[in-house]
CSV table of C-alpha atoms in Angstrom, one decimal:
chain,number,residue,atom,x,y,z
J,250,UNK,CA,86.1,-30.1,32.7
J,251,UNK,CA,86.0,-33.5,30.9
J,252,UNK,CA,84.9,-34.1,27.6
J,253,UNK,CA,81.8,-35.6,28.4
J,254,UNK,CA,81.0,-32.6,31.0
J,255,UNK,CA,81.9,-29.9,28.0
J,256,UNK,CA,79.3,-31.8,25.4
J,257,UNK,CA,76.5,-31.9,28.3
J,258,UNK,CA,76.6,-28.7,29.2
J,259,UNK,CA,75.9,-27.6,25.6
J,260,UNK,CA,73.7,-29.6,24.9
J,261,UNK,CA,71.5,-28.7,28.2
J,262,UNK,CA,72.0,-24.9,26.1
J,263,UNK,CA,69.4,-26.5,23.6
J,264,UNK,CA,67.1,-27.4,26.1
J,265,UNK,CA,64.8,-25.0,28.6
J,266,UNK,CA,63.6,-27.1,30.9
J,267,UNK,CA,64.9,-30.4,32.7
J,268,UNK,CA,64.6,-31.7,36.2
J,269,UNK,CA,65.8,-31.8,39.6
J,270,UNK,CA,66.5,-35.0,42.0
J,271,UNK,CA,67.7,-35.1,45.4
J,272,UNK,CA,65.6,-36.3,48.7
J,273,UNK,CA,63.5,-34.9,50.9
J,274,UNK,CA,63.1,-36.3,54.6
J,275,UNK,CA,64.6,-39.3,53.3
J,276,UNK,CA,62.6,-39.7,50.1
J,277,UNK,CA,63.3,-39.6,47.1
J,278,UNK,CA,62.0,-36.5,44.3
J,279,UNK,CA,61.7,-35.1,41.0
J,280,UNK,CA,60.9,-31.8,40.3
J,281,UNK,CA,60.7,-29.9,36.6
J,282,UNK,CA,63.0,-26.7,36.5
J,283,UNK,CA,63.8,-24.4,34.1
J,284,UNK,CA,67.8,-23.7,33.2
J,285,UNK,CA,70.2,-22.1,31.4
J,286,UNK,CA,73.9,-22.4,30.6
J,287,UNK,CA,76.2,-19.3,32.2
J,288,UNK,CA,79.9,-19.8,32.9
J,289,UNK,CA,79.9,-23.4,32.6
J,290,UNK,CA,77.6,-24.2,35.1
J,291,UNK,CA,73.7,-24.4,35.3
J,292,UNK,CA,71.6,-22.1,36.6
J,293,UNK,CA,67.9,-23.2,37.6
J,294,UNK,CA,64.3,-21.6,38.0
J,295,UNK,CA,62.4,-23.5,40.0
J,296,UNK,CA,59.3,-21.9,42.3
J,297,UNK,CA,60.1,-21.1,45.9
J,298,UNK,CA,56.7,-21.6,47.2
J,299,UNK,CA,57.1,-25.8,46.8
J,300,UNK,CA,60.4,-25.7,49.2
J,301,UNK,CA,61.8,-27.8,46.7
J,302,UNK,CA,65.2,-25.5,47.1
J,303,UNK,CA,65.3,-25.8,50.4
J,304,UNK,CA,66.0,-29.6,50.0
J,305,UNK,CA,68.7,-29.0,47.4
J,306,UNK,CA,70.5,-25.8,49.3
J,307,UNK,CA,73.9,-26.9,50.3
J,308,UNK,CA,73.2,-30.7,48.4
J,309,UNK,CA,74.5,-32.9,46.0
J,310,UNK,CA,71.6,-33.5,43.1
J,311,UNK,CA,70.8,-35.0,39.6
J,312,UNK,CA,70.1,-33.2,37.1
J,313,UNK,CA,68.9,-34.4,33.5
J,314,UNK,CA,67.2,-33.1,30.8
J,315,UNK,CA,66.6,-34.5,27.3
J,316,UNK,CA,65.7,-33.3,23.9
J,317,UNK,CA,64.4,-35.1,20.4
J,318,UNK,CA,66.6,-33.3,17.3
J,319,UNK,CA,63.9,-33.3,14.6
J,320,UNK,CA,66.4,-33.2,11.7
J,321,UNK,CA,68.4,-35.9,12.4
J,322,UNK,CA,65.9,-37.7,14.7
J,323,UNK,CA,68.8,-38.3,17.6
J,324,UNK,CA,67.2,-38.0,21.1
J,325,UNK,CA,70.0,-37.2,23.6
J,326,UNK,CA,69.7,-37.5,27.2
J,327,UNK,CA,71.9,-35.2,29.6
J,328,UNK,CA,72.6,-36.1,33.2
J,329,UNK,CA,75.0,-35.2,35.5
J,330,UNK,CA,75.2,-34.7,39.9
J,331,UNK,CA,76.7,-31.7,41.4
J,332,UNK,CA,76.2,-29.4,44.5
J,333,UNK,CA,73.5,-27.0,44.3
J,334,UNK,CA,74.1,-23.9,45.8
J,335,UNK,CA,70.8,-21.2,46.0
J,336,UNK,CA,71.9,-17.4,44.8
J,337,UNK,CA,70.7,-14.3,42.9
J,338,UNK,CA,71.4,-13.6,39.2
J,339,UNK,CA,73.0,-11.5,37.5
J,340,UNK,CA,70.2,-9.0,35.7
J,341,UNK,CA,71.4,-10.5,32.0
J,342,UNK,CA,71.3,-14.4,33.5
J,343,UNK,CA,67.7,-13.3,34.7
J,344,UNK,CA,66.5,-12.2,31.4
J,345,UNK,CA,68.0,-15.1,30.0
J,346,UNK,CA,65.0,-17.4,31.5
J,347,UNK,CA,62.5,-15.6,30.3
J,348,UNK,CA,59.2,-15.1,31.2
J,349,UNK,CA,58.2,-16.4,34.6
J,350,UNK,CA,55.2,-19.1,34.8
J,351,UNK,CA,52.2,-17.1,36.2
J,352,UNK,CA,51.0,-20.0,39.2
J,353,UNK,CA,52.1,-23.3,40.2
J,354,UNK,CA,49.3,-25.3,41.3
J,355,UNK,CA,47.2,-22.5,41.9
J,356,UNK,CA,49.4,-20.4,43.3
J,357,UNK,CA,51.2,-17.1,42.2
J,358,UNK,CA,54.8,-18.3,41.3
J,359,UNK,CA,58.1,-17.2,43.4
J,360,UNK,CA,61.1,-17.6,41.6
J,361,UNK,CA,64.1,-19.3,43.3
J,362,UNK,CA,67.4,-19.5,41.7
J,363,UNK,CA,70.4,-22.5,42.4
J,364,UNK,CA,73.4,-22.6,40.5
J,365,UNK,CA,74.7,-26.7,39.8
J,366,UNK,CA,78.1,-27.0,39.2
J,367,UNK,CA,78.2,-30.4,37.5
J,368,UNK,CA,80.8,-32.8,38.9
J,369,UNK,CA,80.0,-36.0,36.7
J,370,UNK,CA,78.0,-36.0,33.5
J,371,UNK,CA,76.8,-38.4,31.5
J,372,UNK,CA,75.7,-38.1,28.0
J,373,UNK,CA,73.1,-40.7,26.2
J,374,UNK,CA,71.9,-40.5,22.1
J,375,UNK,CA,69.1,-42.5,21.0
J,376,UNK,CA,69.1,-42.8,17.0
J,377,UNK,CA,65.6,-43.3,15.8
J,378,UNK,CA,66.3,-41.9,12.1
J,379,UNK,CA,64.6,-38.2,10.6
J,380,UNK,CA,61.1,-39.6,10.6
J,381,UNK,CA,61.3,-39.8,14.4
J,382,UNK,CA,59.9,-36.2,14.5
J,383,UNK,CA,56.3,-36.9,13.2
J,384,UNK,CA,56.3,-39.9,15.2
J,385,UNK,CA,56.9,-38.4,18.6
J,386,UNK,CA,54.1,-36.5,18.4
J,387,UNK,CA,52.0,-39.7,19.3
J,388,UNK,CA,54.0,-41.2,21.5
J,389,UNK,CA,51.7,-41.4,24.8
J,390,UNK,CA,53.1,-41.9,28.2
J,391,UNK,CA,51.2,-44.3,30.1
J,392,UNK,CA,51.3,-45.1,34.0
């Protein structure tokens, strides 16, 4: 593992949640996810009942995930591609996630699991300075 793969994968350990691109009948999607960090790979939550993990089964995908250090008021950005491969955890990486989202979109959440085993990464810091923190809290995303 490269340098740059070894410092994304733990900084992805400091995040929960990132998301999930690859296509779907030849279009393009992003999807949130939770993770965690086991073995040096990545191991996702997403819910079964979207079929999201059907598209990513057996694929090559992106995934990112980003995070805003309050103390130092670095954000750092975490991307890399690999194959995502859909399997069962182990009891301890299953109580690693946590509790389970009660519905998605109105219905009762299914979990699915896909392990990523990241092949490229790339690794991004944007330095806003400490009082970043109070002023992220009004940031507003507009479409």
């Amino acid at each position: 593992m490269s340098t740059e793969e070894i410092r994304a994968i733990e900084l992805l350990g400091r995040a929960s949640y990132g998301r999930v691109a690859t296509s779907m009948r030849a279009m393009p999607f992003v999807a949130p996810a939770r993770h965690i960090v086991s073995g040096g790979s990545v191991l996702i939550r997403m819910h079964e009942g979207l079929g999201y993990h059907q598209a990513c089964d057996g694929s090559v995908v992106a995934y990112g995930a980003d995070d805003l250090d309050p103390a130092s008021g670095v954000l750092w950005s975490v991307q890399f591609t690999g194959t995502a491969e859909i399997v069962e955890p182990t009891a301890s990486e299953a109580a690693a996630f946590g509790p389970e989202p009660l519905s998605v979109d109105g219905e009762p959440f299914v979990p699915v699991y896909m392990r990523i085993e990241p092949q490229f990464a790339t690794v991004h810091s944007m330095e806003y300075g400490p009082s970043a923190a109070a002023a992220a809290r009004h940031l507003r995303h507009v479409a």
